[in-house]
C-alpha atoms as an extended CHARMM CRD file, in Angstrom:
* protein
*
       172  EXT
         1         1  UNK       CA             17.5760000000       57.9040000000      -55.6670000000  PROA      1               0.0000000000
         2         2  UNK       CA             14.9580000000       58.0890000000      -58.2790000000  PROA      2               0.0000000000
         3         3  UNK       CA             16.9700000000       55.8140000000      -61.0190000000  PROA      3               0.0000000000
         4         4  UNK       CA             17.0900000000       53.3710000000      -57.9590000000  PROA      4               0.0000000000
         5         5  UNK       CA             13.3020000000       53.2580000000      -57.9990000000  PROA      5               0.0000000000
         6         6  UNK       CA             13.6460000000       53.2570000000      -61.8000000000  PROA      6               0.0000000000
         7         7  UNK       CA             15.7480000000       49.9490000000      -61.7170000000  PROA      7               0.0000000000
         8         8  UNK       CA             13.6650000000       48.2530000000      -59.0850000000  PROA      8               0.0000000000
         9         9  UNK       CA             10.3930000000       48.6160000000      -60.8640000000  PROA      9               0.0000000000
        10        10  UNK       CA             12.3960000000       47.0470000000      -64.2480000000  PROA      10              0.0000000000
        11        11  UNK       CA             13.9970000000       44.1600000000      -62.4350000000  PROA      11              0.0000000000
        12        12  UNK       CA             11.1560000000       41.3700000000      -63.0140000000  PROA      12              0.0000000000
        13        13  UNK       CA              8.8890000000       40.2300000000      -60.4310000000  PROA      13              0.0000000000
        14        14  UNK       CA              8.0520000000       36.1800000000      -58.8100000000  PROA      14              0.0000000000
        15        15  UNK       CA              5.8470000000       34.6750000000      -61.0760000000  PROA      15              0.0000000000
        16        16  UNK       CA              2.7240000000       34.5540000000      -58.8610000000  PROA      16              0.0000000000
        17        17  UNK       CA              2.2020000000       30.4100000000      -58.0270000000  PROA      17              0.0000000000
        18        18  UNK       CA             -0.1020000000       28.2780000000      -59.9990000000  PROA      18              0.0000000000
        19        19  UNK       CA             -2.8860000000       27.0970000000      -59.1010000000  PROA      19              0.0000000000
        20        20  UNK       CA             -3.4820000000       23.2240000000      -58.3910000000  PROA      20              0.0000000000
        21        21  UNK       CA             -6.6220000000       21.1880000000      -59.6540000000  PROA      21              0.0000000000
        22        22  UNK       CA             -7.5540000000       17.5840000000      -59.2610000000  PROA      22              0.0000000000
        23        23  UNK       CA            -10.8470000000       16.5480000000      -61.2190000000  PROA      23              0.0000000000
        24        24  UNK       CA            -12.6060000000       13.9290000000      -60.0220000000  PROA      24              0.0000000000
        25        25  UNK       CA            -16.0810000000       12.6800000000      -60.1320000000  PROA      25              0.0000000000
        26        26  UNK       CA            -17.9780000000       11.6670000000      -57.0920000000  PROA      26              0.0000000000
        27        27  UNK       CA            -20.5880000000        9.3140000000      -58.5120000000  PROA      27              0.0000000000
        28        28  UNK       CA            -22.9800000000       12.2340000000      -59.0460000000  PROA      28              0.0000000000
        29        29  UNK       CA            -21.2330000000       15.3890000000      -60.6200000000  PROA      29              0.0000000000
        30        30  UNK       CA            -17.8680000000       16.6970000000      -61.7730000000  PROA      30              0.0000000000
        31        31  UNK       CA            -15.9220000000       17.8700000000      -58.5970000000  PROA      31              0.0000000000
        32        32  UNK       CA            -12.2720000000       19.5400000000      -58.3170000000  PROA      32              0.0000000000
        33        33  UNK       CA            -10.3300000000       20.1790000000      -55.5280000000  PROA      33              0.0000000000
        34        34  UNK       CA             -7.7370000000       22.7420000000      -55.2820000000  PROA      34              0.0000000000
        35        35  UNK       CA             -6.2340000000       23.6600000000      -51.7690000000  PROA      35              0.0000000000
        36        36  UNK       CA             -7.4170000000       20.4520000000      -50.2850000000  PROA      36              0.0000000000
        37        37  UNK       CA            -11.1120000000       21.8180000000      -50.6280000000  PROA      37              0.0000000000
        38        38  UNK       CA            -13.6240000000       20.2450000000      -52.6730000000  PROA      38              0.0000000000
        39        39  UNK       CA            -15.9630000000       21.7010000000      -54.9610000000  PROA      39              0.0000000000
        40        40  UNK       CA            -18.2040000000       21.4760000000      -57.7560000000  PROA      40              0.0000000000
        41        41  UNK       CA            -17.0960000000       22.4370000000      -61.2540000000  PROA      41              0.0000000000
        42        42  UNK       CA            -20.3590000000       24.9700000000      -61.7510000000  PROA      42              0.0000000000
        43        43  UNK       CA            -18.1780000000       27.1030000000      -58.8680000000  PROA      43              0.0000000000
        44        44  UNK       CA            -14.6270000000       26.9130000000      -61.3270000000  PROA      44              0.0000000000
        45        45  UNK       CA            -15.8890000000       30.2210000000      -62.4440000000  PROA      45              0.0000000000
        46        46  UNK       CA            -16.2930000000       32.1500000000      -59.6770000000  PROA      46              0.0000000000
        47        47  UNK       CA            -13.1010000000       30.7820000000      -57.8530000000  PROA      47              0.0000000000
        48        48  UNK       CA            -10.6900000000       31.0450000000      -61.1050000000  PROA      48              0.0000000000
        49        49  UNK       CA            -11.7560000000       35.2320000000      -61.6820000000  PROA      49              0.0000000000
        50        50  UNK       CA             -9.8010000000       36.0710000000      -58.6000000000  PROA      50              0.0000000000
        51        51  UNK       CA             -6.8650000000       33.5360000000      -59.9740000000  PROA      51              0.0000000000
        52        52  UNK       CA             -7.3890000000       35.2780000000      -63.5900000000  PROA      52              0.0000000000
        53        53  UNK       CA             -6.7960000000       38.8260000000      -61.9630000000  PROA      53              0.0000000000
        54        54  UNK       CA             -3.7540000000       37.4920000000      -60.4180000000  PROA      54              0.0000000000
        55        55  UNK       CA             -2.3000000000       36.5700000000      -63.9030000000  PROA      55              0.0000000000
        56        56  UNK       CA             -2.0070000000       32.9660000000      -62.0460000000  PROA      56              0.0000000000
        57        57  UNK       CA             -1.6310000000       29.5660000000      -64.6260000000  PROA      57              0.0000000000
        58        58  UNK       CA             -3.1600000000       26.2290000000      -63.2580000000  PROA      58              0.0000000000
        59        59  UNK       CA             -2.1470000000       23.0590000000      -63.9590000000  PROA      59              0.0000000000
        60        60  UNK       CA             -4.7510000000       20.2820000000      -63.2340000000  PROA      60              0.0000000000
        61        61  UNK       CA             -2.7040000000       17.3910000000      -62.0680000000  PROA      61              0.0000000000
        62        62  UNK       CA             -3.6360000000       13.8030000000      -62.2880000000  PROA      62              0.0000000000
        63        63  UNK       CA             -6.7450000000       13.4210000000      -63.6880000000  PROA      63              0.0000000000
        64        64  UNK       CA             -6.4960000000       10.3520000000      -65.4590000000  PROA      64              0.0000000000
        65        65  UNK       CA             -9.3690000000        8.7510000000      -63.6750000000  PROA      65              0.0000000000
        66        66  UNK       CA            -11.8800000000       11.2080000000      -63.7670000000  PROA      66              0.0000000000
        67        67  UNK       CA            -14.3020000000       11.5990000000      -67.2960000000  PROA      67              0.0000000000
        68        68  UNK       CA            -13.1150000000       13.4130000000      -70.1900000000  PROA      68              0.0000000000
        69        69  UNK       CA            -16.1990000000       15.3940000000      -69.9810000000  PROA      69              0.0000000000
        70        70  UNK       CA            -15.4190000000       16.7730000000      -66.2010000000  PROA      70              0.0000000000
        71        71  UNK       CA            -12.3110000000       17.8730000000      -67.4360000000  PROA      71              0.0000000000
        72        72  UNK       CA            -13.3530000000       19.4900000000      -70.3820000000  PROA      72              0.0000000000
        73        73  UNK       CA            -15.9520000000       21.5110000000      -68.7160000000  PROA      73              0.0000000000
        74        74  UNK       CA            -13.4740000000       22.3210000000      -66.3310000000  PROA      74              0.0000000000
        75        75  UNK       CA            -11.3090000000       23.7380000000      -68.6570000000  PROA      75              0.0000000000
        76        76  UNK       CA            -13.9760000000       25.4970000000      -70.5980000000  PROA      76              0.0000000000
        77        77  UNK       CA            -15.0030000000       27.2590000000      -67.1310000000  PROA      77              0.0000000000
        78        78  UNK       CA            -11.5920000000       28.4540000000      -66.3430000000  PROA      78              0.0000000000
        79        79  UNK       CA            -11.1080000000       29.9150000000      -70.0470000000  PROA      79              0.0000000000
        80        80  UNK       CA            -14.6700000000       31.7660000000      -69.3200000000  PROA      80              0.0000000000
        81        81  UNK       CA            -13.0010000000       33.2120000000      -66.3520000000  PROA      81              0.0000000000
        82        82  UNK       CA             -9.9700000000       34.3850000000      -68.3830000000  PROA      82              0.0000000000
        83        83  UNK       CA             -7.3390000000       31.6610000000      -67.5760000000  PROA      83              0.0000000000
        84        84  UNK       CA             -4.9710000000       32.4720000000      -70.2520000000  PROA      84              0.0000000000
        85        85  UNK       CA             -2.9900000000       29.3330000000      -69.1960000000  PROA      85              0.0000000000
        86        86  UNK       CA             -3.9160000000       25.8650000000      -68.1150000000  PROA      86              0.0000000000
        87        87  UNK       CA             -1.2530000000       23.0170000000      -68.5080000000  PROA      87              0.0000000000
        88        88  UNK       CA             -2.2150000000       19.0210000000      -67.6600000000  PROA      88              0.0000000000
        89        89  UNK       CA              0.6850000000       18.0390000000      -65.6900000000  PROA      89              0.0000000000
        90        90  UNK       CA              0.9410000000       14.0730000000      -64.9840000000  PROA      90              0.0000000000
        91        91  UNK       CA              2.8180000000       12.7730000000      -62.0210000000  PROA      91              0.0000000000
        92        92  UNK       CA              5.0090000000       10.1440000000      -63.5750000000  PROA      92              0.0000000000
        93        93  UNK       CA              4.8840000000        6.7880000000      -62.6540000000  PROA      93              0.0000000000
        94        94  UNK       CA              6.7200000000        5.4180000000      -59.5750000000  PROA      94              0.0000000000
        95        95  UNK       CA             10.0200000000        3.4260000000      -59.5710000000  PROA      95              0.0000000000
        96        96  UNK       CA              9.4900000000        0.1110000000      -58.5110000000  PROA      96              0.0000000000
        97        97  UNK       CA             12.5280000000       -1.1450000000      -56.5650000000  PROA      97              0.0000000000
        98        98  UNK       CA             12.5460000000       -4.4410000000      -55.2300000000  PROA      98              0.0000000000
        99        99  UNK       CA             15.0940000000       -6.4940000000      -52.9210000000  PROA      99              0.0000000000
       100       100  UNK       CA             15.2740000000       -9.8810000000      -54.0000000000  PROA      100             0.0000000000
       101       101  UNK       CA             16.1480000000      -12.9740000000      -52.2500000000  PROA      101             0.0000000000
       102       102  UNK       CA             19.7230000000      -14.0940000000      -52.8150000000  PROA      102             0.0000000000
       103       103  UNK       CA             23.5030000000      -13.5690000000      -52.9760000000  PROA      103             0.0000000000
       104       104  UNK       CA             25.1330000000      -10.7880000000      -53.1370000000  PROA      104             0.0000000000
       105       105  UNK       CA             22.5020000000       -7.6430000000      -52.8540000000  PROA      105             0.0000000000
       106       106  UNK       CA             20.0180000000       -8.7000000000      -55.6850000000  PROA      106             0.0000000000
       107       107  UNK       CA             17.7500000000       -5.8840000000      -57.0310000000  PROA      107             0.0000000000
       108       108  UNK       CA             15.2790000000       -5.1100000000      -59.5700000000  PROA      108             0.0000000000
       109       109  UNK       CA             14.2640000000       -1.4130000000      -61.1710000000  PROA      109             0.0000000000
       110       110  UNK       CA             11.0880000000       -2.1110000000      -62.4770000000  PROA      110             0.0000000000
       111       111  UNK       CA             11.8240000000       -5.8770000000      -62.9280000000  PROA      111             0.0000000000
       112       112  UNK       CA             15.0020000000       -5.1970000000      -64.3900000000  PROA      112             0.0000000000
       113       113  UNK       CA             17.9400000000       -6.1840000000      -62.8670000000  PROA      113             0.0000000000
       114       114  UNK       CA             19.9030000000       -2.9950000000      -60.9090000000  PROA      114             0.0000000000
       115       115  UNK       CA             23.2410000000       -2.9380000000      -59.2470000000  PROA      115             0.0000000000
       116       116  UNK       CA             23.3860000000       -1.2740000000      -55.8270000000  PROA      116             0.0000000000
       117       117  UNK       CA             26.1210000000        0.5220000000      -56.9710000000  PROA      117             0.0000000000
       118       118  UNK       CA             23.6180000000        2.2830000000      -59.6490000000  PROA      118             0.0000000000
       119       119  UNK       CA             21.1070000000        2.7720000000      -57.0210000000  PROA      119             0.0000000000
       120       120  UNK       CA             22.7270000000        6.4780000000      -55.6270000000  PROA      120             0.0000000000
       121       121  UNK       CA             22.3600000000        7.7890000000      -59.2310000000  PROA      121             0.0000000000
       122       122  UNK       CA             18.9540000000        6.5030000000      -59.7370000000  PROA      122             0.0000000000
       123       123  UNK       CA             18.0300000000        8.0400000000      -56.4590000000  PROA      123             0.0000000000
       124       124  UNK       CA             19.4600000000       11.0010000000      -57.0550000000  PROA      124             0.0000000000
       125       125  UNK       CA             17.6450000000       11.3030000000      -60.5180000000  PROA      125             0.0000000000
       126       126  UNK       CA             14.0610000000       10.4380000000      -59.1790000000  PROA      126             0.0000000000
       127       127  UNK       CA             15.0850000000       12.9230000000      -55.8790000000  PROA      127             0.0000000000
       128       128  UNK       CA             15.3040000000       15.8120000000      -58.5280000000  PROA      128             0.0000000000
       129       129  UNK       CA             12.3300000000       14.7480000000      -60.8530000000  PROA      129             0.0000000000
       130       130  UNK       CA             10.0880000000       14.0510000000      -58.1070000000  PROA      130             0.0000000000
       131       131  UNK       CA              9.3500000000       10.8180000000      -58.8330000000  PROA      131             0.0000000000
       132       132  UNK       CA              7.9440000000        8.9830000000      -55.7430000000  PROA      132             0.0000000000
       133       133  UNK       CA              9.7480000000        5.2030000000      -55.6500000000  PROA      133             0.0000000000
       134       134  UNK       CA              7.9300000000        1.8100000000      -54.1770000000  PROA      134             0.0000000000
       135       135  UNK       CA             10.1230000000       -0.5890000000      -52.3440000000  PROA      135             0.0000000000
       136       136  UNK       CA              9.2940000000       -4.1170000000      -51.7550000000  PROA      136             0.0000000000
       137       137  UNK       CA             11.6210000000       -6.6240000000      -50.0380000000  PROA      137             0.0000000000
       138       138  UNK       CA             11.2780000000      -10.5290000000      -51.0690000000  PROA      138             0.0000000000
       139       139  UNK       CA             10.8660000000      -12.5270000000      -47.3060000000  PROA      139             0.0000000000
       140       140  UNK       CA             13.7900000000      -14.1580000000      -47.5090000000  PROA      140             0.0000000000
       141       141  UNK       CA             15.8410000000      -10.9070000000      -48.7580000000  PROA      141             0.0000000000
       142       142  UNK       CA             18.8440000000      -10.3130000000      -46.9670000000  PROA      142             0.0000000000
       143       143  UNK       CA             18.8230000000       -7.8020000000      -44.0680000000  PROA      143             0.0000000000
       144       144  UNK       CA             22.0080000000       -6.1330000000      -44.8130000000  PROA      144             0.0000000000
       145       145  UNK       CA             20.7020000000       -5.5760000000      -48.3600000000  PROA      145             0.0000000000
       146       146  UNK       CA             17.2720000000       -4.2060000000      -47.4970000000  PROA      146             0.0000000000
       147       147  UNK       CA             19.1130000000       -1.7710000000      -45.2060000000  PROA      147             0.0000000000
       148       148  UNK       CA             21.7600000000       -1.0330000000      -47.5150000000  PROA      148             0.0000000000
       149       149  UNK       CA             19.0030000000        0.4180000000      -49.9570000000  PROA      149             0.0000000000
       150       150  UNK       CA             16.7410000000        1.6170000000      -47.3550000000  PROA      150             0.0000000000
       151       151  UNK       CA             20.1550000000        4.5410000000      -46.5680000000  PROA      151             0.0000000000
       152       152  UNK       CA             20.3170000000        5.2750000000      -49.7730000000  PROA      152             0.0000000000
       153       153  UNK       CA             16.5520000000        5.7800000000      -50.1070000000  PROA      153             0.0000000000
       154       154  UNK       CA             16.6680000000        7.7720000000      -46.8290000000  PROA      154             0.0000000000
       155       155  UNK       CA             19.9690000000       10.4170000000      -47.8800000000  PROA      155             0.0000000000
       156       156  UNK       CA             17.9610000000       11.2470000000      -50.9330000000  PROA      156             0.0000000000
       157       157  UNK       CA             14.7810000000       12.4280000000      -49.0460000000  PROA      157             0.0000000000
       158       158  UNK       CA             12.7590000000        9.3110000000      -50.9580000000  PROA      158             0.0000000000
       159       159  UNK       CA             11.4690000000        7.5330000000      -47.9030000000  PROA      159             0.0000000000
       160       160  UNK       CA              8.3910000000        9.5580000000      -46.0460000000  PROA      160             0.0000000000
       161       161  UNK       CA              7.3460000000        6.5500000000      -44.0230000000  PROA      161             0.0000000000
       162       162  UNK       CA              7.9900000000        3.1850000000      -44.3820000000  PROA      162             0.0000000000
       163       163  UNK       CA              5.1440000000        0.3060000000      -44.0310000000  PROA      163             0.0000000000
       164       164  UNK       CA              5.3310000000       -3.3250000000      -43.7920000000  PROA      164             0.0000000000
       165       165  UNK       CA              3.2120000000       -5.5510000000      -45.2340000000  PROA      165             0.0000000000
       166       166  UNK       CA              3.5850000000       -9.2590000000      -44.2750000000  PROA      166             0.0000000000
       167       167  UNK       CA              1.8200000000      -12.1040000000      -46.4080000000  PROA      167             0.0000000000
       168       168  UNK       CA              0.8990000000      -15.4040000000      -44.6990000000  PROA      168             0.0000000000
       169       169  UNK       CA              3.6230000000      -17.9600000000      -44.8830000000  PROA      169             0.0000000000
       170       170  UNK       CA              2.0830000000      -20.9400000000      -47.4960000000  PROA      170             0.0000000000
       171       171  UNK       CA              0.4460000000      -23.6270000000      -46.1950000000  PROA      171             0.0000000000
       172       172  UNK       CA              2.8940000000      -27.1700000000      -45.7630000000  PROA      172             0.0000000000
């Protein structure tokens, strides 16, 4: 019994989750957000000591747009709380797929030309690297092609929703 409790408190424990941050700046002052609640960076400190007791990392994720210096002070306020680990993590960029007019099934992968036939792999690929994927049909795309993609799109969990956009036919 004892050497039981022995080898469960050796076996290693979940790595406690890391903490999210977005940086931003709202016109005025450096903000973050982190559990879909906003707040200003002079409150990083307080927030990341319970984090830093936890032993949790953060990763501040896509913060491209907001100033260097919001991000460094950011960063300087969770070393101050004892952060031993903070890791910029970008989102990469979407796949742009589009359905072109024409026969057979035309496509383009960001405006290169892609066979359907390559389109399971490439889904597959962005389905297990997270990469989110834009799809934009021509007008006069075929149907059958558009849905073709669209089930490939959907087995691979890459469609959340789907919206239309319609642009005004040209003027005669």
């Amino acid at each position: 019994m004892f050497f039981a409790l022995l080898l469960g408190s050796a076996l290693p424990q979940d790595a406690p989750v890391p903490v999210s941050l977005q940086i931003g700046f709202d016109g005025a002052q450096c903000t973050v957000v982190s559990d879909g609640e906003q707040f200003v960076v002079d409150k990083v400190i307080e927030r990341a000591s319970s984090w830093a007791a936890d032993h949790r990392d953060v990763h501040i994720v896509d913060s491209d747009d907001a100033p260097e210096a919001c991000v460094t002070a950011t960063v300087f306020a969770l070393q101050q709380a004892g952060i031993e680990r903070i890791e910029q993590v970008r989102e990469p960029e979407p796949l742009r797929i589009a359905v072109m007019a024409g026969e057979p099934c035309r496509l383009t992968l960001n405006d290169a030309a892609l066979a359907l036939e390559d389109l399971p792999a490439l889904a597959a690929a962005a389905q297990a690297g997270r990469v989110k994927v834009q799809l934009r049909a021509d007008r006069d795309a075929s149907y059958a092609c558009l849905s073709q993609v669209l089930d490939v799109l959907r087995s691979h969990d890459l469609i959340a929703r789907v919206g239309l956009v319609m642009r005004p036919a040209a003027n005669p």
